[in-house]
Short mmCIF file of C-alpha atoms in Angstrom, two decimals:
data_model
loop_
_atom_site.label_atom_id
_atom_site.label_comp_id
_atom_site.label_asym_id
_atom_site.label_seq_id
_atom_site.Cartn_x
_atom_site.Cartn_y
_atom_site.Cartn_z
CA GLU K 169 -0.01 -0.04 -0.02
CA VAL K 170 1.32 3.39 -0.96
CA GLN K 171 1.29 5.96 1.81
CA LEU K 172 2.44 9.51 2.28
CA VAL K 173 2.74 10.66 5.73
CA GLU K 174 3.30 14.30 6.77
CA SER K 175 4.63 15.48 10.03
CA GLY K 176 6.00 18.60 11.66
CA GLY K 177 3.07 20.89 11.85
CA GLY K 178 2.15 22.83 14.95
CA SER K 179 1.26 26.21 16.37
CA VAL K 180 3.78 29.07 16.17
CA GLU K 181 3.74 32.82 16.55
CA VAL K 182 4.09 35.22 13.59
CA GLY K 183 7.68 35.16 12.49
CA GLY K 184 8.34 31.65 13.69
CA SER K 185 9.55 28.61 11.74
CA LEU K 186 8.46 25.05 11.18
CA ARG K 187 9.82 22.15 9.08
CA LEU K 188 7.38 19.81 7.55
CA SER K 189 8.29 16.30 6.46
CA CYS K 190 6.58 13.93 4.07
CA THR K 191 7.67 10.37 3.99
CA ALA K 192 6.55 7.88 1.39
CA SER K 193 6.24 4.17 1.78
CA GLY K 194 5.12 1.34 -0.40
CA TYR K 195 6.66 2.92 -3.54
CA SER K 196 9.85 4.70 -4.49
CA PHE K 197 9.09 8.34 -5.26
CA SER K 198 12.70 9.15 -6.00
CA SER K 199 11.73 9.76 -9.70
CA ASN K 200 8.57 11.66 -8.87
CA CYS K 201 7.79 15.28 -8.64
CA MET K 202 6.64 15.74 -5.03
CA VAL K 203 4.33 18.61 -4.36
CA TRP K 204 3.29 20.50 -1.21
CA PHE K 205 -0.27 21.92 -1.07
CA ARG K 206 -2.09 23.80 1.59
CA GLN K 207 -5.72 24.46 2.30
CA ALA K 208 -7.08 27.05 4.64
CA PRO K 209 -10.59 26.90 6.00
CA GLY K 210 -13.12 27.99 3.36
CA LYS K 211 -10.45 28.13 0.61
CA GLN K 212 -9.36 25.93 -2.20
CA ARG K 213 -6.33 23.70 -1.86
CA GLU K 214 -3.38 25.59 -3.40
CA ARG K 215 0.07 24.43 -4.49
CA VAL K 216 2.93 25.78 -2.44
CA ALA K 217 5.99 24.06 -3.70
CA ASN K 218 7.21 21.40 -6.21
CA ILE K 219 10.28 19.40 -5.47
CA LEU K 220 11.58 17.79 -8.66
CA PRO K 221 13.54 14.45 -8.65
CA GLY K 222 16.83 16.20 -9.13
CA GLY K 223 16.16 18.51 -6.16
CA SER K 224 15.10 21.67 -8.03
CA VAL K 225 12.39 23.47 -6.27
CA TYR K 226 9.50 25.66 -7.47
CA LEU K 227 7.91 27.94 -4.89
CA ASP K 228 4.67 29.86 -5.23
CA ASP K 229 5.08 33.59 -5.15
CA SER K 230 3.27 33.81 -1.82
CA VAL K 231 5.99 31.85 -0.07
CA LYS K 232 9.07 32.71 -2.16
CA GLY K 233 11.90 33.98 0.09
CA ARG K 234 10.38 32.41 3.21
CA PHE K 235 9.90 28.72 2.34
CA ALA K 236 12.35 26.20 1.03
CA GLY K 237 11.84 22.71 -0.25
CA SER K 238 14.22 19.80 -0.23
CA ARG K 239 14.33 16.02 -0.57
CA GLU K 240 16.33 13.02 0.42
CA GLY K 241 15.94 10.53 -2.37
CA ALA K 242 17.36 7.58 -0.48
CA SER K 243 14.87 8.06 2.37
CA ASN K 244 11.87 8.80 0.14
CA THR K 245 11.30 11.93 2.20
CA VAL K 246 10.65 15.57 1.21
CA TYR K 247 10.71 18.56 3.37
CA LEU K 248 9.23 22.03 3.54
CA GLN K 249 11.15 24.52 5.61
CA MET K 250 8.89 27.40 6.54
CA ASN K 251 10.43 30.60 7.97
CA SER K 252 8.95 34.01 8.74
CA LEU K 253 5.58 32.42 9.09
CA GLN K 254 2.57 34.78 8.71
CA SER K 255 -1.04 34.36 9.87
CA GLU K 256 -2.05 33.78 6.23
CA ASP K 257 0.10 30.63 6.21
CA THR K 258 -2.35 28.98 8.65
CA ALA K 259 -3.69 25.92 6.84
CA MET K 260 -3.54 22.19 6.57
CA TYR K 261 -0.49 21.19 4.64
CA TYR K 262 -0.43 18.11 2.30
CA CYS K 263 2.11 16.40 0.21
CA ALA K 264 1.06 14.75 -2.99
CA ALA K 265 2.36 12.79 -5.96
CA ALA K 266 0.85 11.87 -9.28
CA TYR K 267 0.96 8.33 -10.72
CA GLY K 268 3.78 8.23 -13.22
CA GLY K 269 5.50 11.01 -11.40
CA TYR K 270 5.73 13.76 -13.98
CA TYR K 271 2.92 16.09 -13.06
CA CYS K 272 3.72 19.03 -10.90
CA GLY K 273 1.00 21.43 -11.59
CA PRO K 274 -1.73 22.99 -9.48
CA ASP K 275 -4.62 20.74 -10.62
CA THR K 276 -5.36 18.71 -7.47
CA SER K 277 -7.43 16.12 -9.53
CA ARG K 278 -4.24 14.94 -11.26
CA TYR K 279 -2.79 13.72 -7.98
CA ASN K 280 -3.23 10.05 -7.03
CA TYR K 281 -1.43 9.99 -3.73
CA TRP K 282 -2.05 12.30 -0.79
CA GLY K 283 -0.92 12.38 2.74
CA GLN K 284 -3.38 12.90 5.61
CA GLY K 285 -2.17 16.42 6.18
CA THR K 286 -0.43 18.26 9.00
CA GLN K 287 -1.94 21.43 10.53
CA VAL K 288 0.03 24.67 10.73
CA THR K 289 -1.41 27.47 12.83
CA VAL K 290 0.27 30.82 13.00
CA SER K 291 -0.92 33.30 15.60
CA SER K 292 -0.04 36.91 16.41
#
Protein backbone atom coordinates (compact mmCIF):
# COMPACT_ATOMS: atom_id res chain seq x y z
CA GLU A 1 0.00 0.00 0.00
CA VAL A 2 1.34 3.40 -0.98
CA GLN A 3 1.31 5.94 1.80
CA LEU A 4 2.44 9.51 2.24
CA VAL A 5 2.75 10.66 5.82
CA GLU A 6 3.29 14.29 6.77
CA SER A 7 4.61 15.50 10.09
CA GLY A 8 6.06 18.61 11.66
CA GLY A 9 3.05 20.87 11.85
CA GLY A 10 2.15 22.83 14.94
CA SER A 11 1.31 26.20 16.39
CA VAL A 12 3.77 29.06 16.19
CA GLU A 13 3.74 32.81 16.52
CA VAL A 14 4.10 35.18 13.60
CA GLY A 15 7.71 35.18 12.48
CA GLY A 16 8.33 31.65 13.67
CA SER A 17 9.52 28.60 11.75
CA LEU A 18 8.45 25.04 11.18
CA ARG A 19 9.84 22.18 9.14
CA LEU A 20 7.38 19.80 7.56
CA SER A 21 8.31 16.30 6.45
CA CYS A 22 6.58 13.93 4.07
CA THR A 23 7.72 10.33 4.01
CA ALA A 24 6.54 7.89 1.38
CA SER A 25 6.25 4.16 1.79
CA GLY A 26 5.13 1.34 -0.43
CA TYR A 27 6.63 2.93 -3.51
CA SER A 28 9.82 4.71 -4.47
CA PHE A 29 9.07 8.34 -5.25
CA SER A 30 12.69 9.18 -6.02
CA SER A 31 11.75 9.77 -9.69
CA ASN A 32 8.56 11.66 -8.89
CA CYS A 33 7.81 15.30 -8.64
CA MET A 34 6.62 15.73 -5.05
CA VAL A 35 4.32 18.62 -4.32
CA TRP A 36 3.28 20.50 -1.21
CA PHE A 37 -0.25 21.91 -1.08
CA ARG A 38 -2.10 23.76 1.61
CA GLN A 39 -5.74 24.41 2.33
CA ALA A 40 -7.04 27.08 4.63
CA PRO A 41 -10.60 26.93 6.01
CA GLY A 42 -13.10 27.96 3.35
CA LYS A 43 -10.47 28.13 0.63
CA GLN A 44 -9.38 25.90 -2.21
CA ARG A 45 -6.35 23.72 -1.90
CA GLU A 46 -3.37 25.55 -3.40
CA ARG A 47 0.05 24.45 -4.48
CA VAL A 48 2.90 25.80 -2.40
CA ALA A 49 6.00 24.05 -3.68
CA ASN A 50 7.20 21.45 -6.21
CA ILE A 51 10.28 19.40 -5.51
CA LEU A 52 11.61 17.77 -8.65
CA PRO A 53 13.53 14.47 -8.69
CA GLY A 54 16.85 16.23 -9.17
CA GLY A 55 16.16 18.50 -6.20
CA SER A 56 15.09 21.63 -8.06
CA VAL A 57 12.35 23.48 -6.26
CA TYR A 58 9.49 25.68 -7.47
CA LEU A 59 7.90 27.94 -4.90
CA ASP A 60 4.65 29.83 -5.20
CA ASP A 61 5.09 33.61 -5.13
CA SER A 62 3.27 33.81 -1.81
CA VAL A 63 6.02 31.86 -0.05
CA LYS A 64 9.08 32.72 -2.09
CA GLY A 65 11.90 33.97 0.08
CA ARG A 66 10.36 32.41 3.20
CA PHE A 67 9.89 28.72 2.40
CA ALA A 68 12.35 26.20 1.03
CA GLY A 69 11.84 22.69 -0.25
CA SER A 70 14.24 19.78 -0.27
CA ARG A 71 14.30 16.04 -0.59
CA GLU A 72 16.30 13.03 0.47
CA GLY A 73 15.95 10.58 -2.35
CA ALA A 74 17.35 7.64 -0.49
CA SER A 75 14.89 8.05 2.35
CA ASN A 76 11.87 8.83 0.15
CA THR A 77 11.30 11.99 2.16
CA VAL A 78 10.64 15.58 1.17
CA TYR A 79 10.72 18.61 3.39
CA LEU A 80 9.21 22.06 3.53
CA GLN A 81 11.17 24.52 5.65
CA MET A 82 8.90 27.40 6.54
CA ASN A 83 10.42 30.59 7.94
CA SER A 84 8.98 34.01 8.73
CA LEU A 85 5.55 32.47 9.07
CA GLN A 86 2.57 34.76 8.74
CA SER A 87 -1.02 34.36 9.86
CA GLU A 88 -2.06 33.77 6.24
CA ASP A 89 0.11 30.65 6.22
CA THR A 90 -2.33 29.00 8.61
CA ALA A 91 -3.65 25.93 6.82
CA MET A 92 -3.59 22.17 6.59
CA TYR A 93 -0.52 21.20 4.61
CA TYR A 94 -0.46 18.13 2.37
CA CYS A 95 2.11 16.39 0.24
CA ALA A 96 1.05 14.74 -2.98
CA ALA A 97 2.36 12.81 -5.95
CA ALA A 98 0.89 11.88 -9.29
CA TYR A 99 0.94 8.39 -10.74
CA GLY A 100 3.80 8.25 -13.21
CA GLY A 101 5.53 11.05 -11.37
CA TYR A 102 5.73 13.76 -13.98
CA TYR A 103 2.90 16.09 -13.11
CA CYS A 104 3.79 19.02 -10.87
CA GLY A 105 0.99 21.43 -11.63
CA PRO A 106 -1.72 22.98 -9.49
CA ASP A 107 -4.60 20.72 -10.61
CA THR A 108 -5.37 18.67 -7.53
CA SER A 109 -7.42 16.15 -9.54
CA ARG A 110 -4.22 14.99 -11.25
CA TYR A 111 -2.72 13.67 -8.02
CA ASN A 112 -3.24 10.06 -7.04
CA TYR A 113 -1.42 9.99 -3.74
CA TRP A 114 -2.06 12.30 -0.81
CA GLY A 115 -0.95 12.39 2.76
CA GLN A 116 -3.37 12.91 5.61
CA GLY A 117 -2.18 16.46 6.18
CA THR A 118 -0.47 18.29 9.01
CA GLN A 119 -1.93 21.43 10.57
CA VAL A 120 0.04 24.66 10.70
CA THR A 121 -1.38 27.46 12.83
CA VAL A 122 0.29 30.85 13.00
CA SER A 123 -0.93 33.29 15.62
CA SER A 124 -0.03 36.88 16.42
